[in-house]
Short mmCIF file of C-alpha atoms in Angstrom, two decimals:
data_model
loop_
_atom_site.label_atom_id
_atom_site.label_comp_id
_atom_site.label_asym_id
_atom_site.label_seq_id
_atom_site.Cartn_x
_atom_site.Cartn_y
_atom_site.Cartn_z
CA UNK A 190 -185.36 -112.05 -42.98
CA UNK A 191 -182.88 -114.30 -41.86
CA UNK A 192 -180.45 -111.91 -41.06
CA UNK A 193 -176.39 -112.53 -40.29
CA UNK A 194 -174.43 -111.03 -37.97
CA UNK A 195 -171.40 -110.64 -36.53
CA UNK A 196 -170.58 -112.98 -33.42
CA UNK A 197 -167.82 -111.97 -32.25
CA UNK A 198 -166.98 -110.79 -28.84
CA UNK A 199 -164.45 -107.91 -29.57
CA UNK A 200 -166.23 -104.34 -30.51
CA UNK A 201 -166.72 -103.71 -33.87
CA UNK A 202 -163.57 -101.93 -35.94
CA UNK A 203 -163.12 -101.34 -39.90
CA UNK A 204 -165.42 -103.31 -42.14
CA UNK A 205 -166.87 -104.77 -39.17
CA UNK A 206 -168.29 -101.22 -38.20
CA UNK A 207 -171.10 -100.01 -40.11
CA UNK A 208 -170.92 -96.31 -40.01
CA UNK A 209 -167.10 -96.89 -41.57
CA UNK A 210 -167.99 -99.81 -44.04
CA UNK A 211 -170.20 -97.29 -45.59
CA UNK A 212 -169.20 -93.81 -44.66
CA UNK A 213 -165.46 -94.31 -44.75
CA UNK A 214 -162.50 -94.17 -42.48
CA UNK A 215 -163.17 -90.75 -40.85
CA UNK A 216 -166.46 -92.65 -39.47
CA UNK A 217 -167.53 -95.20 -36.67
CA UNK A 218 -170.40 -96.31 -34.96
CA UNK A 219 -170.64 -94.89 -31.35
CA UNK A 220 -169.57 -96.82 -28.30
CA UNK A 221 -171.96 -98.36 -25.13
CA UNK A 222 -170.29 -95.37 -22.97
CA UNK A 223 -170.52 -92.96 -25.58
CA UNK A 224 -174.27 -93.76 -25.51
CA UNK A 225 -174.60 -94.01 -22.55
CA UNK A 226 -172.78 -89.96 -21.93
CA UNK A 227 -174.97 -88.95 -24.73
CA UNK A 228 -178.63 -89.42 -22.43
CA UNK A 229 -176.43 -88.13 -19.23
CA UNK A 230 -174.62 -85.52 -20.58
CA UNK A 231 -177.70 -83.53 -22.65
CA UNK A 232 -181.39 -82.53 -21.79
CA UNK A 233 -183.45 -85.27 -23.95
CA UNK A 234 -187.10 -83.98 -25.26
CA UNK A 235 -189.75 -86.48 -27.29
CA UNK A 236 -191.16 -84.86 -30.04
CA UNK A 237 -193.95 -86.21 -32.26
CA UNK A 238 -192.63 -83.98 -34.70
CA UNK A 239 -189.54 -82.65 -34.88
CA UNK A 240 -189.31 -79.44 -37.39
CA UNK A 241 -192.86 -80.21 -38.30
CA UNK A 242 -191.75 -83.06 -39.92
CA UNK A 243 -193.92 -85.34 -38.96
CA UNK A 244 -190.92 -87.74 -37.70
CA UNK A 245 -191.57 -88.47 -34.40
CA UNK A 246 -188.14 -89.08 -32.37
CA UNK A 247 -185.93 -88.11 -29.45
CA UNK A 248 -184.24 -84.69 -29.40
CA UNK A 249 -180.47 -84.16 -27.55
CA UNK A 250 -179.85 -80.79 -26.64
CA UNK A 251 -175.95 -80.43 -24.99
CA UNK A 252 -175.98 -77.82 -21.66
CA UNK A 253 -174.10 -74.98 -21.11
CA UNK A 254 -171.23 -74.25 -23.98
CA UNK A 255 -173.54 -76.53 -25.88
CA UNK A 256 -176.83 -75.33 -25.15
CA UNK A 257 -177.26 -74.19 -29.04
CA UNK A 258 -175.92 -77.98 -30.36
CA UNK A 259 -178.26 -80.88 -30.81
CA UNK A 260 -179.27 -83.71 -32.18
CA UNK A 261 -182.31 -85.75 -33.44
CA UNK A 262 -182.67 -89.49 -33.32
CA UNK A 263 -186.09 -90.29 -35.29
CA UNK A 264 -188.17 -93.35 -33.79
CA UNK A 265 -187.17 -95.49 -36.59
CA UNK A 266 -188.46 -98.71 -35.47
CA UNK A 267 -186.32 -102.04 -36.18
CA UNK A 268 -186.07 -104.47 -38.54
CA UNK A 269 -186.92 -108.10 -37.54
CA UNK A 270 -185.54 -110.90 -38.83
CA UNK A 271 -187.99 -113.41 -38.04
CA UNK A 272 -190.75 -111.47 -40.13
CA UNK A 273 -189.07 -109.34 -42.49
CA UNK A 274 -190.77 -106.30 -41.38
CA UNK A 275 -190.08 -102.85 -39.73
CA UNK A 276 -192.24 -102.60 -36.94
CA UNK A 277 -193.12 -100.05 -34.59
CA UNK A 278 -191.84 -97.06 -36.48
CA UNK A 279 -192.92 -93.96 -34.93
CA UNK A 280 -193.12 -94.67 -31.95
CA UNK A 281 -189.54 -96.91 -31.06
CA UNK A 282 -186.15 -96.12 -31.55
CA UNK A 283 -183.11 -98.42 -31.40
CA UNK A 284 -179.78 -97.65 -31.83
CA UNK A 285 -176.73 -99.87 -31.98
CA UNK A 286 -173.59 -99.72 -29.97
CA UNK A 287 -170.34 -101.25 -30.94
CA UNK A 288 -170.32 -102.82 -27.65
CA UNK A 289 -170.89 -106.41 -27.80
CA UNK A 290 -172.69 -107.89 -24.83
CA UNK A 291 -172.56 -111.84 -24.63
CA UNK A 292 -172.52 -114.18 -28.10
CA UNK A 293 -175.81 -113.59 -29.55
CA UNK A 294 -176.78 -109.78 -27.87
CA UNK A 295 -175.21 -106.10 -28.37
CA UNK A 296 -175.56 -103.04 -26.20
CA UNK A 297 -178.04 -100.83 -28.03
CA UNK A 298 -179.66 -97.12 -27.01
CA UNK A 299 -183.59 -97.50 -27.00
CA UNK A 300 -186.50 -95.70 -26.46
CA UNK A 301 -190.10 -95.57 -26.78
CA UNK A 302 -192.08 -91.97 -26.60
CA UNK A 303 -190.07 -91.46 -23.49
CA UNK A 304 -186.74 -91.64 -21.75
CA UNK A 305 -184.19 -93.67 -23.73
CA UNK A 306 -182.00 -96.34 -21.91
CA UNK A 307 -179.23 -98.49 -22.56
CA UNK A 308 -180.42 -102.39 -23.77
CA UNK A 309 -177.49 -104.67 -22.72
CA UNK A 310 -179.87 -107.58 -24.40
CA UNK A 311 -180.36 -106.42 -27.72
CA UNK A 312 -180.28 -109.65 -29.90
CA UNK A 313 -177.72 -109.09 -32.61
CA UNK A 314 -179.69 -110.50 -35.55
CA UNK A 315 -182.29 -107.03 -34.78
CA UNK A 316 -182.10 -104.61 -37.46
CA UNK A 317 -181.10 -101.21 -35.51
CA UNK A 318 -180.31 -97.53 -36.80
CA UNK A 319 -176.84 -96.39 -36.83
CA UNK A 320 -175.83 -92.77 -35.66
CA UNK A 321 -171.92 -92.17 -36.67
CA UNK A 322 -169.52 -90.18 -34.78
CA UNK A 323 -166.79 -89.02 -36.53
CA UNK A 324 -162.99 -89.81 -36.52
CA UNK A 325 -161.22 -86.37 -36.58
CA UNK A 326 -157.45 -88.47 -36.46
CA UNK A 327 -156.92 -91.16 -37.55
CA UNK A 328 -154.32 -93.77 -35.64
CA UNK A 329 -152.86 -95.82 -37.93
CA UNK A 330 -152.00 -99.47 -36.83
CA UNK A 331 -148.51 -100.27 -35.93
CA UNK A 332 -148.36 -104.38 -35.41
CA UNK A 333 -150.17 -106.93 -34.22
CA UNK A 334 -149.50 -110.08 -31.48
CA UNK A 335 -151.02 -113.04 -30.93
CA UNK A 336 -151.29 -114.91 -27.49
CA UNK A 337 -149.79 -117.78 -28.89
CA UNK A 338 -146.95 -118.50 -31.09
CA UNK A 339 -147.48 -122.12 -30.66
CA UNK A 340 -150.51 -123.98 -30.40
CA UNK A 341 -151.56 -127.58 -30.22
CA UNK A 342 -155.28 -128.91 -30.90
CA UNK A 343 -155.75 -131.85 -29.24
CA UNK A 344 -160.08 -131.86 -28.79
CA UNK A 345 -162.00 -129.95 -31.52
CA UNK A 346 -161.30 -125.93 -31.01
CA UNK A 347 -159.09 -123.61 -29.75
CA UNK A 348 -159.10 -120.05 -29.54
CA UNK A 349 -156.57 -117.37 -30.35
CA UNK A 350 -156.36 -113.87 -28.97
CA UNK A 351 -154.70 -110.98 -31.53
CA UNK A 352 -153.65 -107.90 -29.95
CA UNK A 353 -153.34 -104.54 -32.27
CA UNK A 354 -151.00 -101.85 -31.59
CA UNK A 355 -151.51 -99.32 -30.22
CA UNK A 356 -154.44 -99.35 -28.28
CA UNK A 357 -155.85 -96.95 -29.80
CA UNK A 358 -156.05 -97.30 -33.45
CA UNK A 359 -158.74 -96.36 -35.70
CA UNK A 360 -159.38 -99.76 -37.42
CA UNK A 361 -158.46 -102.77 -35.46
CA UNK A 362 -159.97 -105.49 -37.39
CA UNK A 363 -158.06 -108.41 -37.61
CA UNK A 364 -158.52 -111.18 -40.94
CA UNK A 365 -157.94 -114.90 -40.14
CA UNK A 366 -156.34 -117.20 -42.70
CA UNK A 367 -154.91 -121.20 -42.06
CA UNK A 368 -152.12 -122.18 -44.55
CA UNK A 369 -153.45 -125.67 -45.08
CA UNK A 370 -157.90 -125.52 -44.53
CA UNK A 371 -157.47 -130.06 -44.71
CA UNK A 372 -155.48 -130.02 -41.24
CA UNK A 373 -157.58 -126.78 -39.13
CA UNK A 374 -159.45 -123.92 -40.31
CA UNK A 375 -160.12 -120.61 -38.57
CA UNK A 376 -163.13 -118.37 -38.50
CA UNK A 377 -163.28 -114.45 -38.16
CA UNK A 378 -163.21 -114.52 -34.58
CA UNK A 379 -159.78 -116.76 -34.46
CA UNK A 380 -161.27 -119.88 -33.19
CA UNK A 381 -158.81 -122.79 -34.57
CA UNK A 382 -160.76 -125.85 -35.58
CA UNK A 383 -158.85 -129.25 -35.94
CA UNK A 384 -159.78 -130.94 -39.29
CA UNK A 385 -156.74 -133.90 -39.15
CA UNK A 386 -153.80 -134.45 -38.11
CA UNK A 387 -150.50 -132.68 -38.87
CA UNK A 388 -149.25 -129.23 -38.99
CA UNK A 389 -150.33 -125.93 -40.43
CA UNK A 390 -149.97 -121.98 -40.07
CA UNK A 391 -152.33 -119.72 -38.49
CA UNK A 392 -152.00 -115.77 -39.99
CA UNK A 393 -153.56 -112.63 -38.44
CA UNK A 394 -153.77 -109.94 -40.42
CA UNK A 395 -154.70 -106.74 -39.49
CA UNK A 396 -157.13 -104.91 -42.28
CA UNK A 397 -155.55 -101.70 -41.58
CA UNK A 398 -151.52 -101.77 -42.68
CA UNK A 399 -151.83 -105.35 -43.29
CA UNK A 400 -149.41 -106.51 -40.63
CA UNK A 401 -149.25 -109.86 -39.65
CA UNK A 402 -148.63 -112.57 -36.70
CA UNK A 403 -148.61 -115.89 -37.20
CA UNK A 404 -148.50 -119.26 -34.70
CA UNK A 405 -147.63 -122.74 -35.53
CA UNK A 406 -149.74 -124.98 -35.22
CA UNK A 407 -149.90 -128.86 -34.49
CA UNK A 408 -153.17 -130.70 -35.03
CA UNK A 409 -153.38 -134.06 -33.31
CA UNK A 410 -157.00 -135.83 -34.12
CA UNK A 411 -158.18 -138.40 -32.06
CA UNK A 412 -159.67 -141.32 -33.85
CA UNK A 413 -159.57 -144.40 -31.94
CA UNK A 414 -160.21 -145.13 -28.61
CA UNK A 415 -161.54 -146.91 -25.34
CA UNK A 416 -164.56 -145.63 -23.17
CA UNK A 417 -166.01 -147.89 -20.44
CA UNK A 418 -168.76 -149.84 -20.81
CA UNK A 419 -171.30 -151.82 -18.01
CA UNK A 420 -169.19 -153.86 -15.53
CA UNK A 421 -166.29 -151.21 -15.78
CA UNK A 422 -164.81 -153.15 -18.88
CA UNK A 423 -163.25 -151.18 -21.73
CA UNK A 424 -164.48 -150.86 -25.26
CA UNK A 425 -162.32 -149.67 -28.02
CA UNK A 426 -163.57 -147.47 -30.37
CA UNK A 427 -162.75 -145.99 -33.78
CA UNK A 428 -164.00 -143.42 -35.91
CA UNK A 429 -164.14 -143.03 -40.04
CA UNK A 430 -164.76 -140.08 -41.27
CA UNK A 431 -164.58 -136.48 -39.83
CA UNK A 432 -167.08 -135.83 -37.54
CA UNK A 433 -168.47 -139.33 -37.68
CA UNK A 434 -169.71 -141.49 -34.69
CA UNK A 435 -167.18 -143.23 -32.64
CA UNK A 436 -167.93 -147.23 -33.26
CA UNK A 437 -167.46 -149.44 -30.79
CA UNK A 438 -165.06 -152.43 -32.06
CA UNK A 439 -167.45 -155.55 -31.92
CA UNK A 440 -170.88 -156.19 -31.22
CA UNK A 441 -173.26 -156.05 -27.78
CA UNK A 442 -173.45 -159.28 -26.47
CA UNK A 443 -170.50 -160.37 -27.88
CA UNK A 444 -169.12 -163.09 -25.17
CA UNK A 445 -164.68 -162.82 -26.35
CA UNK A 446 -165.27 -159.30 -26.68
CA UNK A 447 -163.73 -159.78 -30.02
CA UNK A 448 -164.43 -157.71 -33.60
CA UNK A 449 -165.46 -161.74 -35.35
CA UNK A 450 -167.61 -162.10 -32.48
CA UNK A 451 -171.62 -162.57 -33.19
CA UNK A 452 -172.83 -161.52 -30.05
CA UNK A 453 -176.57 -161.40 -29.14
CA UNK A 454 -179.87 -160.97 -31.36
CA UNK A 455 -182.06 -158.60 -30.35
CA UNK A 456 -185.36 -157.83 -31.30
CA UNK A 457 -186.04 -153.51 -31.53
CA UNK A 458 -185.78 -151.54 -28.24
CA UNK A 459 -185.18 -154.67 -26.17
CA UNK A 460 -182.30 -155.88 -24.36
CA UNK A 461 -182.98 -160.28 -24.36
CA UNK A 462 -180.98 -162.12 -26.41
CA UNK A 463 -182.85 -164.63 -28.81
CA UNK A 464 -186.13 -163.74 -26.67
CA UNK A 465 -188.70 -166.46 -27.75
CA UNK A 466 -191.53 -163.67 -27.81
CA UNK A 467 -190.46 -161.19 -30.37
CA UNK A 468 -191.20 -158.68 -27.88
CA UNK A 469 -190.24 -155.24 -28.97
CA UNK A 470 -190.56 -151.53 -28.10
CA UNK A 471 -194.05 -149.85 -29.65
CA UNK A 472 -194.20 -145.86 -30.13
CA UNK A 473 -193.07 -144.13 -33.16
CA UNK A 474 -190.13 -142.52 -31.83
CA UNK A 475 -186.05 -142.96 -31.94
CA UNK A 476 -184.66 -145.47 -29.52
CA UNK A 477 -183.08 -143.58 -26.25
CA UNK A 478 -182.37 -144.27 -22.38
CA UNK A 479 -183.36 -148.23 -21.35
CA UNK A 480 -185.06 -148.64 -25.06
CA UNK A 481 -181.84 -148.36 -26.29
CA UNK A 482 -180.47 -151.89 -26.66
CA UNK A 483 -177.09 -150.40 -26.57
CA UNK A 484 -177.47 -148.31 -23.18
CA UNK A 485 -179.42 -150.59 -21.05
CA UNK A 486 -176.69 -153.36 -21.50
CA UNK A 487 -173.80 -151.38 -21.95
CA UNK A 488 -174.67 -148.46 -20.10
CA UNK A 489 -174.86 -144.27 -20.59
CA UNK A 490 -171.34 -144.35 -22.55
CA UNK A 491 -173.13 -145.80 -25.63
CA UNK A 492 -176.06 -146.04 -27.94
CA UNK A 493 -177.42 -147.37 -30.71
CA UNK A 494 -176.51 -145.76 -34.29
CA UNK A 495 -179.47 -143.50 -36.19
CA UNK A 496 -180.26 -144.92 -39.68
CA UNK A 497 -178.42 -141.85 -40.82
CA UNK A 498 -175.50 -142.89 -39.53
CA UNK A 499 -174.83 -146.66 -40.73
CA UNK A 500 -176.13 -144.98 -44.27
CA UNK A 501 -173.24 -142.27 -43.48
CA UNK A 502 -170.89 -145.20 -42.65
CA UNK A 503 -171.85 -147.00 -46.38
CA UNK A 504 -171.71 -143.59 -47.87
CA UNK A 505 -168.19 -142.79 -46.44
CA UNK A 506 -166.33 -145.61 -45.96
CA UNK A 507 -164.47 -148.48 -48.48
CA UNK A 508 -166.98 -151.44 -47.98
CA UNK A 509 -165.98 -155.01 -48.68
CA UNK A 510 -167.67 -158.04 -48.47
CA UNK A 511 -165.32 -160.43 -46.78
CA UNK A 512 -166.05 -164.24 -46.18
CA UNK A 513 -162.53 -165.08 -44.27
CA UNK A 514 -162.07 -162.15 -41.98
CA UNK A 515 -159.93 -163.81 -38.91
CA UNK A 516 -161.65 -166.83 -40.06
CA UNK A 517 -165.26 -164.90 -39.94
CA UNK A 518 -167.83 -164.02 -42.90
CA UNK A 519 -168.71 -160.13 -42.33
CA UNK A 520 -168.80 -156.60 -43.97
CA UNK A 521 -165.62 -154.72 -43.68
CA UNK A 522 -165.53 -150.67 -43.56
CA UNK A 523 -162.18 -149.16 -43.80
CA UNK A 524 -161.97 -145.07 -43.65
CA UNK A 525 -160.75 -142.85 -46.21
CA UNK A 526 -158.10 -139.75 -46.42
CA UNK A 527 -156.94 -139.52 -43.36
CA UNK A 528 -159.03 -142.02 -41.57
CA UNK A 529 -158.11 -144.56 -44.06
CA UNK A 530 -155.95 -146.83 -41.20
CA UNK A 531 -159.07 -146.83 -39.54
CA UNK A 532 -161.69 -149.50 -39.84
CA UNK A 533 -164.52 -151.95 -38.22
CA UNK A 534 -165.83 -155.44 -39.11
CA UNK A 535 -169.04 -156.11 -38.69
CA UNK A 536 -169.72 -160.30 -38.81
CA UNK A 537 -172.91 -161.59 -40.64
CA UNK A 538 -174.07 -163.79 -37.73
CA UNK A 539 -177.48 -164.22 -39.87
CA UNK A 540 -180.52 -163.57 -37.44
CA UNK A 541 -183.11 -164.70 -34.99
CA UNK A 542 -186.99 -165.03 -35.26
CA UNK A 543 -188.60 -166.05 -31.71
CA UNK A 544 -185.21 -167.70 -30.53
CA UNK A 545 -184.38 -169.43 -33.66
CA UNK A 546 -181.21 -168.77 -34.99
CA UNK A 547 -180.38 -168.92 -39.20
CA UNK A 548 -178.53 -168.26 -42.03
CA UNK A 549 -175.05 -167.47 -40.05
CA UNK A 550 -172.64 -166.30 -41.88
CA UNK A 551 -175.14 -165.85 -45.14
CA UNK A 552 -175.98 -162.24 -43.98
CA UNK A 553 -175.75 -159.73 -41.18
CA UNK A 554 -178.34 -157.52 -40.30
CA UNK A 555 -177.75 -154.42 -37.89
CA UNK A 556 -180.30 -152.29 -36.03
CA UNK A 557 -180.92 -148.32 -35.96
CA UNK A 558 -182.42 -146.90 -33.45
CA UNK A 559 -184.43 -145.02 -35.96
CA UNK A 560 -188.14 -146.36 -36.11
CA UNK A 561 -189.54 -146.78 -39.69
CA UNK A 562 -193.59 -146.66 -40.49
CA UNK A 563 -195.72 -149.49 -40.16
CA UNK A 564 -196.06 -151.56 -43.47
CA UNK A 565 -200.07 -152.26 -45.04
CA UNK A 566 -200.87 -154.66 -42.71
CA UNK A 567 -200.28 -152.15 -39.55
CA UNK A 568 -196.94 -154.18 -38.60
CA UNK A 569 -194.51 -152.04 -36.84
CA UNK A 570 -190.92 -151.59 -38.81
CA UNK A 571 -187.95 -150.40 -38.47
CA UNK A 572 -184.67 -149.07 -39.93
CA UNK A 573 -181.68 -151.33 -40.30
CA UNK A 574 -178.31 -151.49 -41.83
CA UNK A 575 -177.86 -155.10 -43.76
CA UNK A 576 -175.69 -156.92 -46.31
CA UNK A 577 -176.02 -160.66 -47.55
CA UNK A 578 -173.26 -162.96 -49.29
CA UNK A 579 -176.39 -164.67 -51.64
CA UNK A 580 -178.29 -161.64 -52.62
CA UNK A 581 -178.51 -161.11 -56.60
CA UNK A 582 -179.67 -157.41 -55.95
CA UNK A 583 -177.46 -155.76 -53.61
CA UNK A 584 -174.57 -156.52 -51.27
CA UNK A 585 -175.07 -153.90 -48.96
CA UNK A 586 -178.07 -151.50 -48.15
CA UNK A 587 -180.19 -149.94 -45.32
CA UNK A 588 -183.84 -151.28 -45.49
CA UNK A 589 -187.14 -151.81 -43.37
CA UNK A 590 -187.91 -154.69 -41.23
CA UNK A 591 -190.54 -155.84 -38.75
CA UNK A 592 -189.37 -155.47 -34.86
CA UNK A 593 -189.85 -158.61 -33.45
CA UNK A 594 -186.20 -159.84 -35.76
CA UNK A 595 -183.76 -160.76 -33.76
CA UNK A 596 -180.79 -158.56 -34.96
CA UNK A 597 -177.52 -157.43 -34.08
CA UNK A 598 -176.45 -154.18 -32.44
CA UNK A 599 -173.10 -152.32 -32.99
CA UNK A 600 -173.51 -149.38 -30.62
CA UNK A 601 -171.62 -145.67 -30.94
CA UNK A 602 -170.23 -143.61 -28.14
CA UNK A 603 -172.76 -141.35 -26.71
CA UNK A 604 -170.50 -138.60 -25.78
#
C-alpha cells in the first residue's frame, strides 16, 4: 500500500529491471514488442486449470518448429496500492513490460479468461507479475555521453540526456550524483535542480563498468525582481529563503511606492482604504480572485500571503525590530545562507478601526489571506502577521483578529 515506482521515461535496465535485480545478470524483464510477438507469434488457450492444478491462466503454445514449446502465465491478479490487496486472482492476469508509456503508466500484457492484449495505460504504482526472458550474452558497456558538457540553470530544472555504448548492452542503467547537493541536485532520471547560485559537477555513472561523463554546471538563482502590477507600473520583488514567496518591496496602497511607505488599511477581503464601515469578506475560506486585497488593486500578478507563509518568513528569516529604518519604525527581515543580501521592511503604520487611524509607528499589523474561526461571541477572525515596539510579551508573532481592522497588506507574486 503506497507503493513506489520508478518514473522514469527510459526502459528499465540493471537494478531498475526486476527479473535481473532478483534473478541476476543473465535475466530481464520482457519488452512491449516482445509481448506483444509473444500473443502473435503462438496459439493462446485459457485454461481454468492448467495440469490440473487448479491455477487458472493463459497457455502459449509456439507453431510449427515450436509446436511442442510452451508456456503458462497463471491469472495472478494484481496488487493495488490504494488497498493493499490482490484482487481478482483467478480470473486476471497482468504482466509488466519494460516499456514505459507516459510518466505515471507502463505497457503491460493483460488478460481476463480470454484473449490477452497489450495495456499501454497500466498505472505504474499496480503491482504486476513478472515473466523473465533470459540473457544468453551478455554486452558489456563500453562508455557513456551526455548531451551536455555544459549546462546553465537559470529557472528551476533542467534535464540531461546520458547515452550508453553500445546500443545494445545488457545493463544500461545510469546513477546520478552532483558534486556540491547546496548549489543543484539531481534525481535518478538526470533532471538538474538549481538549489543556489554558483557552480557544481554533474556525474553519470553507468552501473555496469562504472564509466562516467560528467558536465559543468553553472547555477544562477533568481531572487529579486520586478513583475507588473495594476496601471502597468513595476513592483520589485525579493525572495528569502529557497522556495519561498516572492515579496513585493513595500506595501498596497503605498502612495511613493517606497519600502518606509504605510500605504492603505484594509479591513479582510476588501479593497477601501480606512473604510468607515468595517466591511469585510464573510465565508470561511482563503482569500482569492477580487477578495484578495492584493489582486483586486494590484491585479492577477499578486496576492495576498497564507498565514503559513509570513510564519515561514519569521521562521526563516533574521528579524529585527528597527525604530529608524530610512527614518521609519518597522520590522526588518533579512535572508539567510545564500539569501542573506536579501531582505524586506515592513513599517508599523499602527492600524485603522472604522476610518480611525492609531498607534503609528507603535506596531504593524499585516493580513493573511488565511481565515481563522470565529471567537465565543460568533465574531469572524482572521490570521495575521504582527509585531509591536511596547509589547512586554512578544515582539513579533502571528495571531487572530476580528475582520473589520483596518490592516496592512504586503502582497507575494502569484506566479
Amino acid at each position: 500500500k503506497g507503493a513506489t515506482y520508478n518514473a522514469g521515461s527510459a526502459v528499465l535496465s540493471g537494478s531498475d529491471d526486476s527479473a535481473y535485480k532478483v534473478w541476476g545478470e543473465h535475466w530481464r524483464m520482457p519488452t512491449k514488442d516482445e509481448l506483444q510477438a509473444l500473443i502473435d507469434s503462438c496459439d493462446v488457450k485459457w485454461t481454468n486449470s492448467y495440469n490440473d492444478s487448479g491455477m487458472a491462466g493463459t497457455i502459449y503454445t509456439g507453431r510449427g518448429d515450436y509446436s511442442f514449446n510452451s508456456i503458462f502465465l497463471p491469472a495472478a491478479g494484481f496488487h493495488s496500492s490504494s488497498d493493499g490487496k490482490i484482487n481478482s486472482k483467478g480470473f486476471y492476469g497482468s504482466y509488466w513490460s519494460s516499456t514505459p508509456a507516459g510518466s505515471d503508466k507502463a505497457v503491460s500484457l493483460d488478460f481476463l479468461s480470454s484473449t490477452p492484449q497489450m495495456n499501454i495505460n497500466r498505472t505504474r504504482d499496480y503491482g504486476c507479475s513478472v515473466r523473465p526472458v533470459y540473457v544468453e550474452d551478455i554486452v558489456a558497456v563500453t562508455g557513456i555521453s551526455l548531451d551536455k558538457t555544459k549546462l546553465k540553470v537559470e529557472g528551476n530544472t533542467e534535464t540531461l540526456s546520458a547515452t550508453v555504448a553500445p546500443t545494445n548492452a545488457t545493463n544500461k542503467k545510469v546513477l546520478w550524483t552532483s558534486s556540491n547537493e547546496g548549489v543543484a541536485t539531481v534525481d535518478a532520471y538526470g533532471k538538474v535542480t538549481g538549489v543556489a547560485s554558483g557552480n557544481c559537477v554533474i556525474t553519470a555513472t553507468t552501473e555496469d563498468g562504472k564509466k562516467i561523463a560528467t558536465c559543468a554546471v553553472e547555477v544562477v538563482v533568481q531572487t529579486t525582481g520586478t513583475a507588473k502590477r495594476t496601471g502597468n507600473i513595476d513592483v520589485n520583488w525579493v525572495q528569502l529563503w529557497k522556495d519561498g514567496p516572492k515579496f513585493a518591496d513595500y506595501n498596497v496602497g503605498a502612495t511613493n511606492n517606497k519600502a518606509t511607505d504605510y500605504g492603505g488599511y484594509y479591513c479582510w477581503g476588501k479593497a477601501i482604504d480606512k473604510d468607515s464601515n468595517g466591511s469585510y469578506k464573510e465565508g470561511e475560506s482563503a482569500l482569492s480572485g477580487d477578495d484578495d486585497t492584493a489582486t483586486k488593486l494590484w491585479g492577477e500578478n499578486w496576492r495576498m500571503p497564507t498565514i503559513a507563509e509570513l510564519q515561514a518568513l519569521l521562521n526563516n528569516c533574521n528579524v529585527e525590530l528597527k525604530d529608524n529604518y530610512n527614518g521609519t519604525a518597522g520590522l526588518l527581515c533579512t535572508g539567510k545562507g545564500n539569501y542573506s543580501s536579501n531582505s524586506i521592511f515592513l513599517p508599523a503604520p499602527g492600524g485603522c478601526g472604522y476610518g480611525n487611524v492609531y498607534d503609528q509607528g507603535e506596531y504593524g499589523c499585516y493580513w493573511s489571506s488565511t481565515p481563522a474561526p470565529d471567537d465565543e461571541d460568533g465574531q469572524k477572525r482572521a490570521r495575521r502577521l504582527g509585531f509591536s515596539f511596547v509589547s512586554l510579551v512578544a515582539k513579533w508573532y502571528v495571531d487572530f483578529y476580528p475582520r473589520d481592522g483596518g490592516y496592512s497588506v504586503r502582497a507575494v507574486l502569484a506566479k
